[in-house]
């Protein structure tokens, strides 16, 4: 599975691997060299290139926002040479400019839960305002003002949909200056956009998403705003 430059840069891909706790190899290709970052369960366990190994290679890889990169799932190194927690490394080095990692509290409604994250470091980038509306609950908005949103059945997700047809971690949504992107996280029942199965892409105003038995319509406000990394409360 590839994480394309069009959607994510290497730093953003690295942060997502920490959030999703996936196992595999993030390959970052620059003009000078190819760097391989092996991760397992939210930690970097090996990093090497043609010119070196260890944390120096990791820092070098993450300083190449223009580099191409791809994700190779379930690939493990021949030997684990390090154990660096991704979330701690992100916070220590302040590389999560657009993605907030923190402990969360919860604001609950009967079937849909939205997680409220404490404010993080203020981003200077402006984003369009997006929100989701469930077709059976048109009076309620799921405002997206957190750069990374995970939708799924697990209580740790940002938007929790309590339905057996929804996977534990069903879909990742990313708010970037270009717009709102999504990626199916290899869910059991998949994601449909306007009635068609889709794995990843950008969403437009009026698009209709389906996760299991939930149908959500995408809305975009004309206004733009700056994001500090905090999720909104879901009003009942």
Short mmCIF file of C-alpha atoms in Angstrom, two decimals:
data_model
loop_
_atom_site.label_atom_id
_atom_site.label_comp_id
_atom_site.label_asym_id
_atom_site.label_seq_id
_atom_site.Cartn_x
_atom_site.Cartn_y
_atom_site.Cartn_z
CA UNK A 1 0.00 0.00 0.00
CA UNK A 2 1.42 3.38 -1.00
CA UNK A 3 1.12 6.63 0.94
CA UNK A 4 1.43 9.09 -1.91
CA UNK A 5 3.05 12.51 -1.81
CA UNK A 6 -0.22 13.95 -3.05
CA UNK A 7 -1.96 13.13 0.23
CA UNK A 8 0.77 12.95 2.88
CA UNK A 9 4.37 13.99 3.33
CA UNK A 10 6.85 11.70 5.16
CA UNK A 11 6.32 13.41 8.53
CA UNK A 12 2.54 13.01 8.31
CA UNK A 13 2.89 9.36 7.28
CA UNK A 14 5.23 8.76 10.23
CA UNK A 15 2.80 10.31 12.73
CA UNK A 16 -0.09 8.23 11.38
CA UNK A 17 1.91 5.05 11.85
CA UNK A 18 2.24 5.98 15.52
CA UNK A 19 -1.48 6.60 15.83
CA UNK A 20 -2.54 3.46 13.98
CA UNK A 21 0.14 1.28 15.62
CA UNK A 22 0.76 -0.57 12.37
CA UNK A 23 3.69 -2.87 11.60
CA UNK A 24 5.81 -2.53 8.49
CA UNK A 25 8.40 -0.40 6.72
CA UNK A 26 8.11 3.25 5.68
CA UNK A 27 10.44 3.72 2.71
CA UNK A 28 11.49 7.33 2.09
CA UNK A 29 13.24 8.06 -1.20
CA UNK A 30 15.19 11.29 -1.68
CA UNK A 31 17.60 12.34 -4.40
CA UNK A 32 20.55 11.37 -2.20
CA UNK A 33 19.47 8.04 -0.74
CA UNK A 34 16.73 5.59 0.25
CA UNK A 35 15.86 5.42 3.95
CA UNK A 36 13.90 2.59 5.58
CA UNK A 37 12.04 3.12 8.85
CA UNK A 38 10.71 -0.09 10.43
CA UNK A 39 7.86 0.29 12.94
CA UNK A 40 5.94 -2.06 15.21
CA UNK A 41 3.06 -1.19 17.54
CA UNK A 42 3.76 2.54 17.61
CA UNK A 43 7.58 2.28 17.93
CA UNK A 44 10.53 2.56 15.56
CA UNK A 45 12.54 -0.66 15.84
CA UNK A 46 15.11 -0.06 13.10
CA UNK A 47 16.20 2.69 10.70
CA UNK A 48 18.87 2.47 8.07
CA UNK A 49 20.04 3.80 4.73
CA UNK A 50 23.02 3.30 2.44
CA UNK A 51 24.93 5.84 4.54
CA UNK A 52 24.08 4.95 8.13
CA UNK A 53 21.76 3.53 10.75
CA UNK A 54 19.86 4.53 13.87
CA UNK A 55 18.16 7.71 15.05
CA UNK A 56 20.30 9.88 12.79
CA UNK A 57 18.73 8.20 9.76
CA UNK A 58 15.25 8.65 11.25
CA UNK A 59 15.78 12.39 11.76
CA UNK A 60 17.24 12.72 8.29
CA UNK A 61 14.28 10.93 6.72
CA UNK A 62 11.76 13.16 8.49
CA UNK A 63 13.57 16.30 7.32
CA UNK A 64 12.77 15.51 3.69
CA UNK A 65 9.18 16.78 3.11
CA UNK A 66 9.75 16.74 -0.66
CA UNK A 67 10.78 13.06 -0.73
CA UNK A 68 8.73 10.25 -2.23
CA UNK A 69 7.63 7.50 0.11
CA UNK A 70 5.72 4.27 0.28
CA UNK A 71 4.37 2.00 3.01
CA UNK A 72 5.17 -1.72 3.03
CA UNK A 73 2.85 -3.42 5.56
CA UNK A 74 3.94 -6.39 7.71
CA UNK A 75 7.61 -6.05 6.69
CA UNK A 76 10.02 -6.53 9.59
CA UNK A 77 13.75 -5.86 9.91
CA UNK A 78 16.25 -8.69 10.17
CA UNK A 79 17.25 -7.28 13.55
CA UNK A 80 15.67 -4.77 15.95
CA UNK A 81 18.30 -2.14 16.70
CA UNK A 82 16.24 0.51 18.50
CA UNK A 83 13.00 1.12 20.36
CA UNK A 84 11.76 4.70 19.93
CA UNK A 85 8.16 5.54 20.76
CA UNK A 86 6.75 7.47 17.81
CA UNK A 87 4.40 9.69 19.84
CA UNK A 88 7.19 10.66 22.25
CA UNK A 89 9.59 11.32 19.39
CA UNK A 90 7.01 13.50 17.64
CA UNK A 91 6.37 15.62 20.71
CA UNK A 92 10.06 15.85 21.64
CA UNK A 93 11.08 17.09 18.21
CA UNK A 94 7.94 19.16 17.50
CA UNK A 95 7.43 17.61 14.09
CA UNK A 96 3.66 17.17 14.53
CA UNK A 97 2.79 20.62 13.21
CA UNK A 98 -0.50 19.50 11.72
CA UNK A 99 -1.27 16.36 13.72
CA UNK A 100 -2.04 16.36 17.44
CA UNK A 101 -1.17 13.42 19.65
CA UNK A 102 -2.47 13.65 23.21
CA UNK A 103 -4.63 12.04 25.85
CA UNK A 104 -8.31 12.45 25.12
CA UNK A 105 -11.55 12.96 26.96
CA UNK A 106 -14.97 12.06 25.57
CA UNK A 107 -18.27 13.77 24.85
CA UNK A 108 -20.94 11.11 24.34
CA UNK A 109 -24.24 10.81 22.50
CA UNK A 110 -26.46 7.69 22.22
CA UNK A 111 -24.88 6.17 19.09
CA UNK A 112 -22.13 8.51 17.99
CA UNK A 113 -19.22 9.61 20.15
CA UNK A 114 -16.81 12.41 19.29
CA UNK A 115 -13.55 12.72 21.16
CA UNK A 116 -12.53 16.13 22.52
CA UNK A 117 -8.74 16.53 22.53
CA UNK A 118 -6.95 19.11 24.71
CA UNK A 119 -5.52 22.04 22.72
CA UNK A 120 -2.07 21.49 21.29
CA UNK A 121 0.40 23.63 19.43
CA UNK A 122 -1.32 26.24 17.26
CA UNK A 123 -0.98 25.73 13.53
CA UNK A 124 -0.59 28.79 11.31
CA UNK A 125 -2.14 27.11 8.29
CA UNK A 126 -5.70 27.86 7.29
CA UNK A 127 -8.14 25.09 6.42
CA UNK A 128 -11.62 24.95 4.99
CA UNK A 129 -14.33 24.16 7.53
CA UNK A 130 -15.85 20.68 7.15
CA UNK A 131 -18.46 18.80 9.10
CA UNK A 132 -20.40 15.55 8.75
CA UNK A 133 -24.14 15.13 9.20
CA UNK A 134 -25.80 11.74 9.75
CA UNK A 135 -28.79 11.43 7.43
CA UNK A 136 -30.99 10.12 10.25
CA UNK A 137 -29.90 12.96 12.60
CA UNK A 138 -29.81 16.09 10.41
CA UNK A 139 -29.87 18.44 13.38
CA UNK A 140 -26.43 17.37 14.64
CA UNK A 141 -23.02 18.20 13.19
CA UNK A 142 -19.73 16.37 13.56
CA UNK A 143 -17.39 19.33 13.08
CA UNK A 144 -13.93 18.35 11.83
CA UNK A 145 -11.39 20.78 13.29
CA UNK A 146 -8.73 18.24 14.14
CA UNK A 147 -6.18 17.48 11.39
CA UNK A 148 -6.40 13.70 11.79
CA UNK A 149 -9.69 11.93 12.51
CA UNK A 150 -10.12 8.16 12.80
CA UNK A 151 -13.62 6.74 12.37
CA UNK A 152 -14.45 3.30 13.73
CA UNK A 153 -16.15 1.12 16.34
CA UNK A 154 -13.29 1.18 18.86
CA UNK A 155 -13.71 3.59 21.77
CA UNK A 156 -10.27 5.09 21.07
CA UNK A 157 -11.41 6.47 17.70
CA UNK A 158 -12.17 10.16 17.21
CA UNK A 159 -15.63 9.37 15.85
CA UNK A 160 -17.06 6.14 17.26
CA UNK A 161 -19.90 4.42 15.39
CA UNK A 162 -21.45 1.73 17.55
CA UNK A 163 -22.43 -0.82 14.92
CA UNK A 164 -21.18 -4.35 14.30
CA UNK A 165 -20.84 -3.58 10.57
CA UNK A 166 -18.28 -0.86 11.35
CA UNK A 167 -14.68 -2.05 11.83
CA UNK A 168 -12.75 -1.17 14.97
CA UNK A 169 -10.67 1.30 12.94
CA UNK A 170 -12.63 1.82 9.78
CA UNK A 171 -11.41 5.00 8.07
CA UNK A 172 -8.84 7.77 8.46
CA UNK A 173 -9.80 11.33 7.51
CA UNK A 174 -7.17 14.03 7.05
CA UNK A 175 -7.74 17.78 6.98
CA UNK A 176 -5.10 19.47 4.82
CA UNK A 177 -4.93 22.88 3.08
CA UNK A 178 -6.02 21.22 -0.17
CA UNK A 179 -9.19 19.80 1.40
CA UNK A 180 -10.52 16.76 3.25
CA UNK A 181 -8.98 13.39 2.36
CA UNK A 182 -9.92 9.89 3.49
CA UNK A 183 -8.37 6.42 3.47
CA UNK A 184 -10.06 3.10 4.16
CA UNK A 185 -8.10 1.28 6.88
CA UNK A 186 -8.67 -2.16 5.34
CA UNK A 187 -12.11 -2.30 6.95
CA UNK A 188 -14.29 -5.40 6.63
CA UNK A 189 -17.20 -3.72 4.87
CA UNK A 190 -15.29 -0.89 3.22
CA UNK A 191 -16.20 2.73 2.54
CA UNK A 192 -18.55 3.93 -0.16
CA UNK A 193 -18.61 7.46 -1.56
CA UNK A 194 -21.79 8.43 -3.38
CA UNK A 195 -22.68 4.76 -3.67
CA UNK A 196 -19.33 3.58 -5.07
CA UNK A 197 -16.66 1.63 -3.12
CA UNK A 198 -13.52 3.73 -2.59
CA UNK A 199 -10.17 3.16 -0.87
CA UNK A 200 -8.82 6.74 -0.65
CA UNK A 201 -9.13 10.19 -2.14
CA UNK A 202 -10.46 13.67 -1.50
CA UNK A 203 -14.03 14.48 -0.47
CA UNK A 204 -16.20 17.25 -1.90
CA UNK A 205 -19.08 19.22 -0.47
CA UNK A 206 -22.25 17.11 -0.67
CA UNK A 207 -20.51 13.74 -0.95
CA UNK A 208 -22.27 10.92 0.89
CA UNK A 209 -20.16 8.47 2.91
CA UNK A 210 -21.31 5.08 4.13
CA UNK A 211 -19.62 3.18 6.96
CA UNK A 212 -21.54 -0.03 7.63
CA UNK A 213 -25.06 1.07 8.47
CA UNK A 214 -24.13 4.74 8.95
CA UNK A 215 -24.65 7.30 6.19
CA UNK A 216 -22.91 10.65 6.64
CA UNK A 217 -23.05 13.65 4.32
CA UNK A 218 -19.99 15.87 3.88
CA UNK A 219 -20.52 19.63 4.22
CA UNK A 220 -17.99 22.39 3.60
CA UNK A 221 -18.46 25.93 4.86
CA UNK A 222 -17.26 28.83 2.74
CA UNK A 223 -15.24 30.19 5.62
CA UNK A 224 -11.72 29.06 6.50
CA UNK A 225 -10.09 28.91 9.91
CA UNK A 226 -6.89 28.10 11.73
CA UNK A 227 -6.55 24.83 13.58
CA UNK A 228 -4.93 24.45 17.00
CA UNK A 229 -5.19 20.65 17.00
CA UNK A 230 -8.35 20.44 19.16
CA UNK A 231 -11.53 18.57 18.30
CA UNK A 232 -14.89 20.27 18.82
CA UNK A 233 -17.57 19.12 21.18
CA UNK A 234 -20.54 17.45 19.54
CA UNK A 235 -23.66 19.34 20.52
CA UNK A 236 -26.86 17.42 21.14
#
